[in-house]
mmCIF file of C-alpha atoms in Angstrom:
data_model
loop_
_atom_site.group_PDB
_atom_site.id
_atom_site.type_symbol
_atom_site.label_atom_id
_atom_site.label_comp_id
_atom_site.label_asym_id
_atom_site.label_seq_id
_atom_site.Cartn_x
_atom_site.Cartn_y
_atom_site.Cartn_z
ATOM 1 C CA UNK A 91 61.978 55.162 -19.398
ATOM 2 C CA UNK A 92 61.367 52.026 -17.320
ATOM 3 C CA UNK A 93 63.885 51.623 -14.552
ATOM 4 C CA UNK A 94 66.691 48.473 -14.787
ATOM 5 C CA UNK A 95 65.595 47.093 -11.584
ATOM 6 C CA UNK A 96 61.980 46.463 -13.347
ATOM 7 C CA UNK A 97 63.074 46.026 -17.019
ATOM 8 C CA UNK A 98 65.110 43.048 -15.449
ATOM 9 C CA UNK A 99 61.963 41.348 -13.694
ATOM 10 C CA UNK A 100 59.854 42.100 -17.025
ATOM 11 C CA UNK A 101 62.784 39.907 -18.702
ATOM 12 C CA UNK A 102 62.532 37.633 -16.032
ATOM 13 C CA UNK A 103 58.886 36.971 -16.672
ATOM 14 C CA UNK A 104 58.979 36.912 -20.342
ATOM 15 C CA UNK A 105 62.004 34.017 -20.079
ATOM 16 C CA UNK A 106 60.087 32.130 -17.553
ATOM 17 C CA UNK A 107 56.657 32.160 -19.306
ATOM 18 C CA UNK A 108 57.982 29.731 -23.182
ATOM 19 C CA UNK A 109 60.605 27.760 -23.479
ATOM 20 C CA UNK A 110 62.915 29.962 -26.022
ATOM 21 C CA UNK A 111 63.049 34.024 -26.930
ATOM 22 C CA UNK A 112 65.477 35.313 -30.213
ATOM 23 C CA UNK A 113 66.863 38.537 -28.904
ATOM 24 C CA UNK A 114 64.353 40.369 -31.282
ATOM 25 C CA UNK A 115 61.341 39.031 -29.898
ATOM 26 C CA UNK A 116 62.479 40.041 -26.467
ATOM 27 C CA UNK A 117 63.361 43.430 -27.792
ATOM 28 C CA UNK A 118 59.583 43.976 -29.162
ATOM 29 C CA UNK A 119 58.119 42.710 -26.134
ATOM 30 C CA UNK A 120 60.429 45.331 -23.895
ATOM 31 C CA UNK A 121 60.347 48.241 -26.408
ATOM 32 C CA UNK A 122 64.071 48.274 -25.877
ATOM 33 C CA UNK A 123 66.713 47.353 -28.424
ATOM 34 C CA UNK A 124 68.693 44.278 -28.755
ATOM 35 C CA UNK A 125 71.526 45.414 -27.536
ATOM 36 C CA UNK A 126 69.997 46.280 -23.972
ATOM 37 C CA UNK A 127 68.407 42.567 -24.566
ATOM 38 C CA UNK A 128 72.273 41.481 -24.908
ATOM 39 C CA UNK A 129 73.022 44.038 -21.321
ATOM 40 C CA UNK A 130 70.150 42.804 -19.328
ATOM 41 C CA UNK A 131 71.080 39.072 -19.998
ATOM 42 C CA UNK A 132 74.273 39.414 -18.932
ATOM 43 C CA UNK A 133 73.292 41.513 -15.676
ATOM 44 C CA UNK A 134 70.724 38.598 -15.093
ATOM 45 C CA UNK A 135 73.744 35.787 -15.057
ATOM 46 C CA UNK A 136 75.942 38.319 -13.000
ATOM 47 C CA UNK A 137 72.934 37.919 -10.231
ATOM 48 C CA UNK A 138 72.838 34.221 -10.859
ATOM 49 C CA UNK A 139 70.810 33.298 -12.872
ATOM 50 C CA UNK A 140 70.888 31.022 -15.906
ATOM 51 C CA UNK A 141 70.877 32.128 -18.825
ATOM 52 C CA UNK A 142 71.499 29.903 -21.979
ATOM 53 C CA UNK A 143 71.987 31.024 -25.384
ATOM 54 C CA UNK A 144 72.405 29.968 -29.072
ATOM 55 C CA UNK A 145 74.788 31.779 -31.371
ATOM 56 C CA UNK A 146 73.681 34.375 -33.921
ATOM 57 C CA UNK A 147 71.213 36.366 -35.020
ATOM 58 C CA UNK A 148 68.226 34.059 -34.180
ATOM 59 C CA UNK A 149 69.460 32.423 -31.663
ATOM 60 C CA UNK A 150 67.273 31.881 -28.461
ATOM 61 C CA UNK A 151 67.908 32.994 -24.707
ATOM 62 C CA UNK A 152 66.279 29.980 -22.564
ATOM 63 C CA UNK A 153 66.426 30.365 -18.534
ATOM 64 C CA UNK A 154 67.697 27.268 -17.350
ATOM 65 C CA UNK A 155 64.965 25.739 -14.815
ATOM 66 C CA UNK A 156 65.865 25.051 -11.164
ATOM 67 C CA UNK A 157 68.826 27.052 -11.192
ATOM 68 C CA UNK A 158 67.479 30.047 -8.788
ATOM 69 C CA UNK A 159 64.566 31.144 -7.559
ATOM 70 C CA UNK A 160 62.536 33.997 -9.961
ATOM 71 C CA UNK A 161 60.832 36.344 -8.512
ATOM 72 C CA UNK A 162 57.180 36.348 -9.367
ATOM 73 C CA UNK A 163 55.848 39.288 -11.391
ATOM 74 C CA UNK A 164 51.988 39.249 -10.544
ATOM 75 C CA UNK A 165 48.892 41.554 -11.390
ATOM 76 C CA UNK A 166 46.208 42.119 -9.162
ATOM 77 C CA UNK A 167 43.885 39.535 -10.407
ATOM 78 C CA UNK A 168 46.630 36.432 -9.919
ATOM 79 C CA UNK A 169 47.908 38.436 -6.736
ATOM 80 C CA UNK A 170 44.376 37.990 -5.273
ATOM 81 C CA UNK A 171 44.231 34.477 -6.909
ATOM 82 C CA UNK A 172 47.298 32.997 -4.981
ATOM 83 C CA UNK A 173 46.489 34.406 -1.719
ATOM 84 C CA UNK A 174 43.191 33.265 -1.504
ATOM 85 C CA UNK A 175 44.404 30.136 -2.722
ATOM 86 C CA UNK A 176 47.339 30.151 0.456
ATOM 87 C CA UNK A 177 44.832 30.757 2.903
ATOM 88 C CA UNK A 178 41.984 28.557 1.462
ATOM 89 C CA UNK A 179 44.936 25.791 2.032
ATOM 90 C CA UNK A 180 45.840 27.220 5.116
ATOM 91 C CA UNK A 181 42.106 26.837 6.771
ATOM 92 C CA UNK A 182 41.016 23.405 4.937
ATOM 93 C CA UNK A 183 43.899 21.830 4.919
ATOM 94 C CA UNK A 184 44.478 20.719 1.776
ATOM 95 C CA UNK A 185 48.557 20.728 1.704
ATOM 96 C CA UNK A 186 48.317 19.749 5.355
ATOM 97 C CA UNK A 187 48.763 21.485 8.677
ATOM 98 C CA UNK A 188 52.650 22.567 8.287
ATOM 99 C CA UNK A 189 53.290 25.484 9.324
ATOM 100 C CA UNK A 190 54.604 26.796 6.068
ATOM 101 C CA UNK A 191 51.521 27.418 4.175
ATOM 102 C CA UNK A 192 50.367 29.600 6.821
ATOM 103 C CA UNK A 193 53.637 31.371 6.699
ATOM 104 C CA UNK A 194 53.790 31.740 2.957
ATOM 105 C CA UNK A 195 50.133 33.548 3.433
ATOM 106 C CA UNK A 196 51.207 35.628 5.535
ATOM 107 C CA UNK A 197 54.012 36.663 4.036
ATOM 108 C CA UNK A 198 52.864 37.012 0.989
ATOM 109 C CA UNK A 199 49.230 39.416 2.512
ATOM 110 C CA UNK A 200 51.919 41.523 4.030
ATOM 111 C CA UNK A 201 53.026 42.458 0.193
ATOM 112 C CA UNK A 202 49.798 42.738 -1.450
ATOM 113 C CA UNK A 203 48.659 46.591 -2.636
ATOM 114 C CA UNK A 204 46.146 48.274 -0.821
ATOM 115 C CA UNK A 205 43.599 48.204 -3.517
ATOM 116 C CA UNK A 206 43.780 43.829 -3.267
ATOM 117 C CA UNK A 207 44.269 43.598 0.216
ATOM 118 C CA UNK A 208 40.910 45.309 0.874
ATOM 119 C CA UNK A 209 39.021 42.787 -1.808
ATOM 120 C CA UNK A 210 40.546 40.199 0.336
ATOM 121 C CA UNK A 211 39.398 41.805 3.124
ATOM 122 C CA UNK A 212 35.676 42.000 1.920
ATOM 123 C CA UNK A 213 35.851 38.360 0.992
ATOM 124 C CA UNK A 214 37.087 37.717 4.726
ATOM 125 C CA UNK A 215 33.690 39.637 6.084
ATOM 126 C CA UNK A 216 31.438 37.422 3.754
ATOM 127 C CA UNK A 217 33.120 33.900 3.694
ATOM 128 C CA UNK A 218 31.851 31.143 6.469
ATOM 129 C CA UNK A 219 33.501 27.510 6.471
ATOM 130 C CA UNK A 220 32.122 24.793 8.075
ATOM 131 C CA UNK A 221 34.354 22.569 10.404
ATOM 132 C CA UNK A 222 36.791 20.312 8.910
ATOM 133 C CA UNK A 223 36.678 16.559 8.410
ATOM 134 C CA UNK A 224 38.743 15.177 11.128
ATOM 135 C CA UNK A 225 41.638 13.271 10.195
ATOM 136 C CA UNK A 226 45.793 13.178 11.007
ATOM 137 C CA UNK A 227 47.740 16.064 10.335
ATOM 138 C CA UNK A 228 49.341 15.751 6.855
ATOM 139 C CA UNK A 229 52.858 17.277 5.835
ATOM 140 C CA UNK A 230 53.262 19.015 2.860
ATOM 141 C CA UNK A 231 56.422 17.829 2.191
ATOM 142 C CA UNK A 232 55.261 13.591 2.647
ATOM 143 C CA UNK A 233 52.435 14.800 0.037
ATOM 144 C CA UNK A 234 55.431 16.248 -2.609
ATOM 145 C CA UNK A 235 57.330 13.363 -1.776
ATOM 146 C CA UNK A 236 54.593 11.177 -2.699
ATOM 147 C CA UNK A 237 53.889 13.227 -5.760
ATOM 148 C CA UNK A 238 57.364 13.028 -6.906
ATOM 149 C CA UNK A 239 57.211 9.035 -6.528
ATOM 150 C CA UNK A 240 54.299 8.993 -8.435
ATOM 151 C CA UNK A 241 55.612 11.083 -11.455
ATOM 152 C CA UNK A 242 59.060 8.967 -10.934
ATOM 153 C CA UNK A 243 57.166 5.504 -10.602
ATOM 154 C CA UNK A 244 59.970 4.779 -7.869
ATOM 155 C CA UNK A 245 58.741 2.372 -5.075
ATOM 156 C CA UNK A 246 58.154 3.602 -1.589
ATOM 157 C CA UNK A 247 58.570 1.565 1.674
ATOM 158 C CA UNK A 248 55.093 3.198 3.933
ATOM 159 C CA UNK A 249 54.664 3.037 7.070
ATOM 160 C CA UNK A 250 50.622 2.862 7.341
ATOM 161 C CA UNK A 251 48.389 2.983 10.141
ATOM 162 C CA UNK A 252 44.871 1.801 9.503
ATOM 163 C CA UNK A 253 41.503 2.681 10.470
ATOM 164 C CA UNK A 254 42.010 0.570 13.965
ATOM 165 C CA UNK A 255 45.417 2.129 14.436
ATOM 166 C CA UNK A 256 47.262 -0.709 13.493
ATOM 167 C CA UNK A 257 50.617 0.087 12.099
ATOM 168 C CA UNK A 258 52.580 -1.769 9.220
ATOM 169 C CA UNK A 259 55.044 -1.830 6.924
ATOM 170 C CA UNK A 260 53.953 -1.829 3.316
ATOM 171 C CA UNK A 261 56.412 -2.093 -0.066
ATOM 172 C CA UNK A 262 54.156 0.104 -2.688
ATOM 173 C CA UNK A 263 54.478 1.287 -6.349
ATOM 174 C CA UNK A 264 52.898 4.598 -6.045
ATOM 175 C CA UNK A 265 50.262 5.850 -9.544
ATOM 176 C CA UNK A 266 48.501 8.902 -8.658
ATOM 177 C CA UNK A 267 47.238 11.193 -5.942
ATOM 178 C CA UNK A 268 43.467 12.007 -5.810
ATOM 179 C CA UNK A 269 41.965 15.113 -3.591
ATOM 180 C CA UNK A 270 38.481 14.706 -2.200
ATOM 181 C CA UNK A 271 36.299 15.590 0.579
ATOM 182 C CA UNK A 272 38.947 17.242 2.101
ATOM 183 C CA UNK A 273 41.201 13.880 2.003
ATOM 184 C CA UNK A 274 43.986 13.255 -0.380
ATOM 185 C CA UNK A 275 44.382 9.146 -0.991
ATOM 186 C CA UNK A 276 47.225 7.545 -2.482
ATOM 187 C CA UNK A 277 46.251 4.985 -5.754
ATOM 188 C CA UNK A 278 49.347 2.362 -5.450
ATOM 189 C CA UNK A 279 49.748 -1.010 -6.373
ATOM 190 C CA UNK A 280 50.487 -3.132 -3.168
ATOM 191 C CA UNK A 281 53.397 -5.183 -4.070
ATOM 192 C CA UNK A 282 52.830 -8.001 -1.187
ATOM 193 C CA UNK A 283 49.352 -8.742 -1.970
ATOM 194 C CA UNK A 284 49.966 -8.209 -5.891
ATOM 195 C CA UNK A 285 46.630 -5.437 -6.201
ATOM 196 C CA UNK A 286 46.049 -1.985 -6.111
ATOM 197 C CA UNK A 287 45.208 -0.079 -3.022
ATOM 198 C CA UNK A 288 44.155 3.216 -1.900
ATOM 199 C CA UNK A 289 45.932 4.492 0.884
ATOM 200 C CA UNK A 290 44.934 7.771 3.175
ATOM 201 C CA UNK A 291 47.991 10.224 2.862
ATOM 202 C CA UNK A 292 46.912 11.457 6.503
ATOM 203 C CA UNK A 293 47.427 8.213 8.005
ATOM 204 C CA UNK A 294 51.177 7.789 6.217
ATOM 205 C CA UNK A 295 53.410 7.993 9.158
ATOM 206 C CA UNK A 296 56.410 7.540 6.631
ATOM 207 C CA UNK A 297 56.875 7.373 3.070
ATOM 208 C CA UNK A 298 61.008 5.747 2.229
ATOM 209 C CA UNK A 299 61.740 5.864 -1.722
ATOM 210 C CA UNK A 300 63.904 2.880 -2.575
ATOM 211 C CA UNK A 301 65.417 4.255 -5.409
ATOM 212 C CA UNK A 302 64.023 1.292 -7.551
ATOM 213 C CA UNK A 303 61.754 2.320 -10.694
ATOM 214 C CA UNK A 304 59.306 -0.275 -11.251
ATOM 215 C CA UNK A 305 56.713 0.228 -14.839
ATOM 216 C CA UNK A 306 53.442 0.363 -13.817
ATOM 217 C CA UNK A 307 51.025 -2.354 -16.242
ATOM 218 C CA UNK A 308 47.705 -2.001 -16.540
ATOM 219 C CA UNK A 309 47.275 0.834 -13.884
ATOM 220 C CA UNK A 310 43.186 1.796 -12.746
ATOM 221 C CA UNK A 311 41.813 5.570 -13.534
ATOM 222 C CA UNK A 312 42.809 6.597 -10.557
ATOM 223 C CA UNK A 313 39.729 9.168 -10.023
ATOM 224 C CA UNK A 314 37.150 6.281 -10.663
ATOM 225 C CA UNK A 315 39.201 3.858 -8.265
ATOM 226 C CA UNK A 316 39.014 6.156 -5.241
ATOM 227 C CA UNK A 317 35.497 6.855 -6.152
ATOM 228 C CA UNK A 318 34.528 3.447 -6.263
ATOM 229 C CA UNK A 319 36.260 2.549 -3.011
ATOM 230 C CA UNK A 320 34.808 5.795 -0.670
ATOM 231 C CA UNK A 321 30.926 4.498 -2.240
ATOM 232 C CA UNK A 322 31.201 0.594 -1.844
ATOM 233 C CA UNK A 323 29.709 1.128 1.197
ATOM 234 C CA UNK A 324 26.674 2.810 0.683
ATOM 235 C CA UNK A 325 23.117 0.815 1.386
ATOM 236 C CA UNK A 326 21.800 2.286 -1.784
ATOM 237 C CA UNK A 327 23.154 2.813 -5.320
ATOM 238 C CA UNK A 328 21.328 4.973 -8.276
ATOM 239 C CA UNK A 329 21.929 4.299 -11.716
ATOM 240 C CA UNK A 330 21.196 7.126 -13.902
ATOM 241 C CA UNK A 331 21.432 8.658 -17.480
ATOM 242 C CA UNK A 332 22.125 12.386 -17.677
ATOM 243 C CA UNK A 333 21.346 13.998 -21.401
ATOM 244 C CA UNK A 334 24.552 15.561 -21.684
ATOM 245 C CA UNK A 335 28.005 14.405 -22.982
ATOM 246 C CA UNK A 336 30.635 12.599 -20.471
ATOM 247 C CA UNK A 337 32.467 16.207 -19.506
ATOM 248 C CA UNK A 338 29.401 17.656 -18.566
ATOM 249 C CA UNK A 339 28.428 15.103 -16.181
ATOM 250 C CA UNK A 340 31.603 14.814 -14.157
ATOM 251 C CA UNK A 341 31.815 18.585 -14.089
ATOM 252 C CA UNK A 342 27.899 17.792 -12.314
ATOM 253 C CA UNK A 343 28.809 14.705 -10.849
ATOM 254 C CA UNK A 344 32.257 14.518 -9.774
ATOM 255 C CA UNK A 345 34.657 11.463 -10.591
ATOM 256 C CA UNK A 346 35.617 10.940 -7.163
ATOM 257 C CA UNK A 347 31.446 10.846 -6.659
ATOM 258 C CA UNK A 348 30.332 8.682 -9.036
ATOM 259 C CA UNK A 349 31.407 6.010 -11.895
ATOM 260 C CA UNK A 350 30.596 7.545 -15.036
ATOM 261 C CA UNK A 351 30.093 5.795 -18.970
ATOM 262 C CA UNK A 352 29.809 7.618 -21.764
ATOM 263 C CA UNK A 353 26.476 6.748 -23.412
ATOM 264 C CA UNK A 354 26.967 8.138 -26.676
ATOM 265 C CA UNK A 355 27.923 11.586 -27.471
ATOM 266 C CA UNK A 356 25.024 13.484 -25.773
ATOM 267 C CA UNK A 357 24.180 11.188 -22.655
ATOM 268 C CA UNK A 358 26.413 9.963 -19.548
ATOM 269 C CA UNK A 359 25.708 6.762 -17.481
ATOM 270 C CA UNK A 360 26.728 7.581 -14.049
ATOM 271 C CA UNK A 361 26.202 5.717 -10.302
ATOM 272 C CA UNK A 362 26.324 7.015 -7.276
ATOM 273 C CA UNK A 363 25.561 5.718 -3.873
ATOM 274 C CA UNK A 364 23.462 7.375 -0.960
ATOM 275 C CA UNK A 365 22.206 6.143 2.412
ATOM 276 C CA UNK A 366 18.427 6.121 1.469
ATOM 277 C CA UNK A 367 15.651 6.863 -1.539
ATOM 278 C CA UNK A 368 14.990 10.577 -0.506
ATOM 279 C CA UNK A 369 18.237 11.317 -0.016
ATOM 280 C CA UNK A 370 19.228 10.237 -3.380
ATOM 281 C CA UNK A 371 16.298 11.574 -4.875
ATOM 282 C CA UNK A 372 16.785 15.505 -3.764
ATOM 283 C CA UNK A 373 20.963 15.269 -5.107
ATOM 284 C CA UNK A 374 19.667 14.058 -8.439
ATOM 285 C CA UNK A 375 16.860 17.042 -8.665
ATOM 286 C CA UNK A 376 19.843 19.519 -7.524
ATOM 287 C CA UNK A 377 21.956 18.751 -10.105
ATOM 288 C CA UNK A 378 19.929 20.747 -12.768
ATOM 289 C CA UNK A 379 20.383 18.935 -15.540
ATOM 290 C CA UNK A 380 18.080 16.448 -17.638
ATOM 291 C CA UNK A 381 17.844 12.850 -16.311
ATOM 292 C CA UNK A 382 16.359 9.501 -16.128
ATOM 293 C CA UNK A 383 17.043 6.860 -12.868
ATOM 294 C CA UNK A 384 17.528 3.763 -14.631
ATOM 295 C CA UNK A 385 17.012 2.190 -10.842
ATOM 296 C CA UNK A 386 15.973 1.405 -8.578
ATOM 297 C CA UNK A 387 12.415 1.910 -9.208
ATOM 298 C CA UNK A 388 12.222 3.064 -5.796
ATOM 299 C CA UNK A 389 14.565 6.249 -6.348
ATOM 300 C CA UNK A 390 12.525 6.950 -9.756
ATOM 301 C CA UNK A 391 9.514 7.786 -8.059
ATOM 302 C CA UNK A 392 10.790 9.380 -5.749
ATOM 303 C CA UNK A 393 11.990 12.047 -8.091
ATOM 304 C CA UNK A 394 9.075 12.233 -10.099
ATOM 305 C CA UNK A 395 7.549 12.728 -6.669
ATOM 306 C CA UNK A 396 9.466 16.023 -5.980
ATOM 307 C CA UNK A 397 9.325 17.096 -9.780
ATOM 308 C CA UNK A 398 5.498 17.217 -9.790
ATOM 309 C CA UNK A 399 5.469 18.509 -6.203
ATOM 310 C CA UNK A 400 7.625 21.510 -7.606
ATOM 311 C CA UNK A 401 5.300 21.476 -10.943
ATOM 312 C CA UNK A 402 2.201 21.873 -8.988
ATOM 313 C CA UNK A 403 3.719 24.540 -6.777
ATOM 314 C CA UNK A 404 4.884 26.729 -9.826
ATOM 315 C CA UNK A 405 1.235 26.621 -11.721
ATOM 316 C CA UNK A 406 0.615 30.079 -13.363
ATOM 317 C CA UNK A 407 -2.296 31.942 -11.763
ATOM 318 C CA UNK A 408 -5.441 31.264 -12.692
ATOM 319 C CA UNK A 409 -6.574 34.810 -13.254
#
């Protein structure tokens, strides 16, 4: 018989994973019967937790979000998942250099069974990162409070400081975050100058929410806009058509790379810039999928160039 202690985290699991359970679908799932259902609820709200119900027979039990923290119930697979994840954040810096990522890693490695700690291990002996981008250290909790002004559509007072290190004060109606190159960039429409900006979250020195909601009209694909603004200043742009539909090509191509068109159901439009014809030429043959540059001319021969180079190198013996 399955002990209470782990019956009650099994519940917990179940309640957190779909909105609603009838006591009968909770009793199937638990091989228990509904009236240890009814026992384990009520041991559940004794501890704290939530627990909302609907009269009768069919009613539903529904854990009330935000009420207490659940403990996670994890197999080895999304045990190794989240760690790697925790430390992948911890080393590039995608959440930022506070010191609670590293904790929660570390915290969270102490706990992990011996069988997943040693795959982690392995995957420690084998993995090499480069050096990071440089940049300004970047709180995780300025990037949630951005994120929750975005999903609020609240305005936010920033202090910014530019390229130069200028600083200034800047009244913004926040859209989206986008994550790229190691960089996350806020899409926000500048209220002063009336047009939408990107700002880098690493060079936020403070983000104030004014409590005002303000609807967003017209707002720009936000992956596209940052994409346009980090290649506007590239000496040389490709246009190309890739044989292969519009999801395809961004999974090959990146949105925050390159501004793709759908041409069709079976062909993509994309450009992309690069800082000279070669250059440009040897990303397009790595992507591995069928293509034609559109132009310049220039960057067209220089991939037929490499393709027959790599023809005539791969000519099937003679004998």
């Amino acid at each position: 018989m399955i002990g209470t202690s782990s019956r009650l985290l099994h519940l917990l699991s179940l309640l957190s994973s779909r909105p609603s359970w009838t006591a009968d679908e909770l009793a199937r799932r638990m091989d228990v019967t509904d009236r240890t259902v009814r026992r384990d609820i009520t041991r559940l709200r004794e501890l704290g937790y939530d627990v909302e119900s609907d009269p009768g027979r069919w009613g539903g039990y529904r854990l009330r979000p935000g009420t207490k923290q659940i403990p996670l119930v994890l197999d080895d697979e999304e045990s190794l998942a989240v760690t790697v994840a925790l430390r992948e954040a911890a080393r590039t810096g995608v959440l930022g250099d506070d010191q609670a990522v590293l904790s929660a890693f570390l915290k969270l490695r102490q706990l992990l069974p011996t069988r997943v700690a040693s795959q982690l291990g392995a995957m420690d002996d084998v993995f090499e990162h480069t050096a990071r981008a440089g940049g300004q250290p970047l709180s995780p909790g300025l990037l949630a409070g951005l994120a929750s002004a975005c999903r609020r559509g609240e305005r936010v007072r920033l202090s910014y400081r530019d390229s130069r290190g200028t600083e200034t004060e800047r009244a913004v109606d926040p859209h989206r975050l986008v994550f790229t190159g190691n960089r996350w960039y806020l899409v926000a429409r500048d209220v002063e100058r009336a047009a939408w900006r990107t700002f880098r979250a690493d060079r936020v020195v403070h983000a104030e929410p004014t409590g005002r909601v303000v609807p967003v009209d017209d707002p720009p694909d936000a992956a596209r806009f940052v994409a346009e603004m980090l290649t506007s200043d590239y000496p040389l742009y490709v246009t190309v058509r890739l044989f292969v539909p519009l999801a395809e090509a961004m999974r090959a191509v990146p949105p925050t790379a390159g501004v793709h068109r759908a041409d069709g159901p079976d062909a993509t439009v994309v450009e992309l810039g690069g800082t000279d014809v070669e250059s440009l030429a040897a990303r397009l043959v790595k992507l591995g999928v069928p293509l034609t540059v559109l132009e310049p001319a220039e960057v067209r021969a220089a991939v037929r160039r490499r393709g027959l180079a790599l023809a005539d190198g791969n000519r099937p013996d003679d004998h």
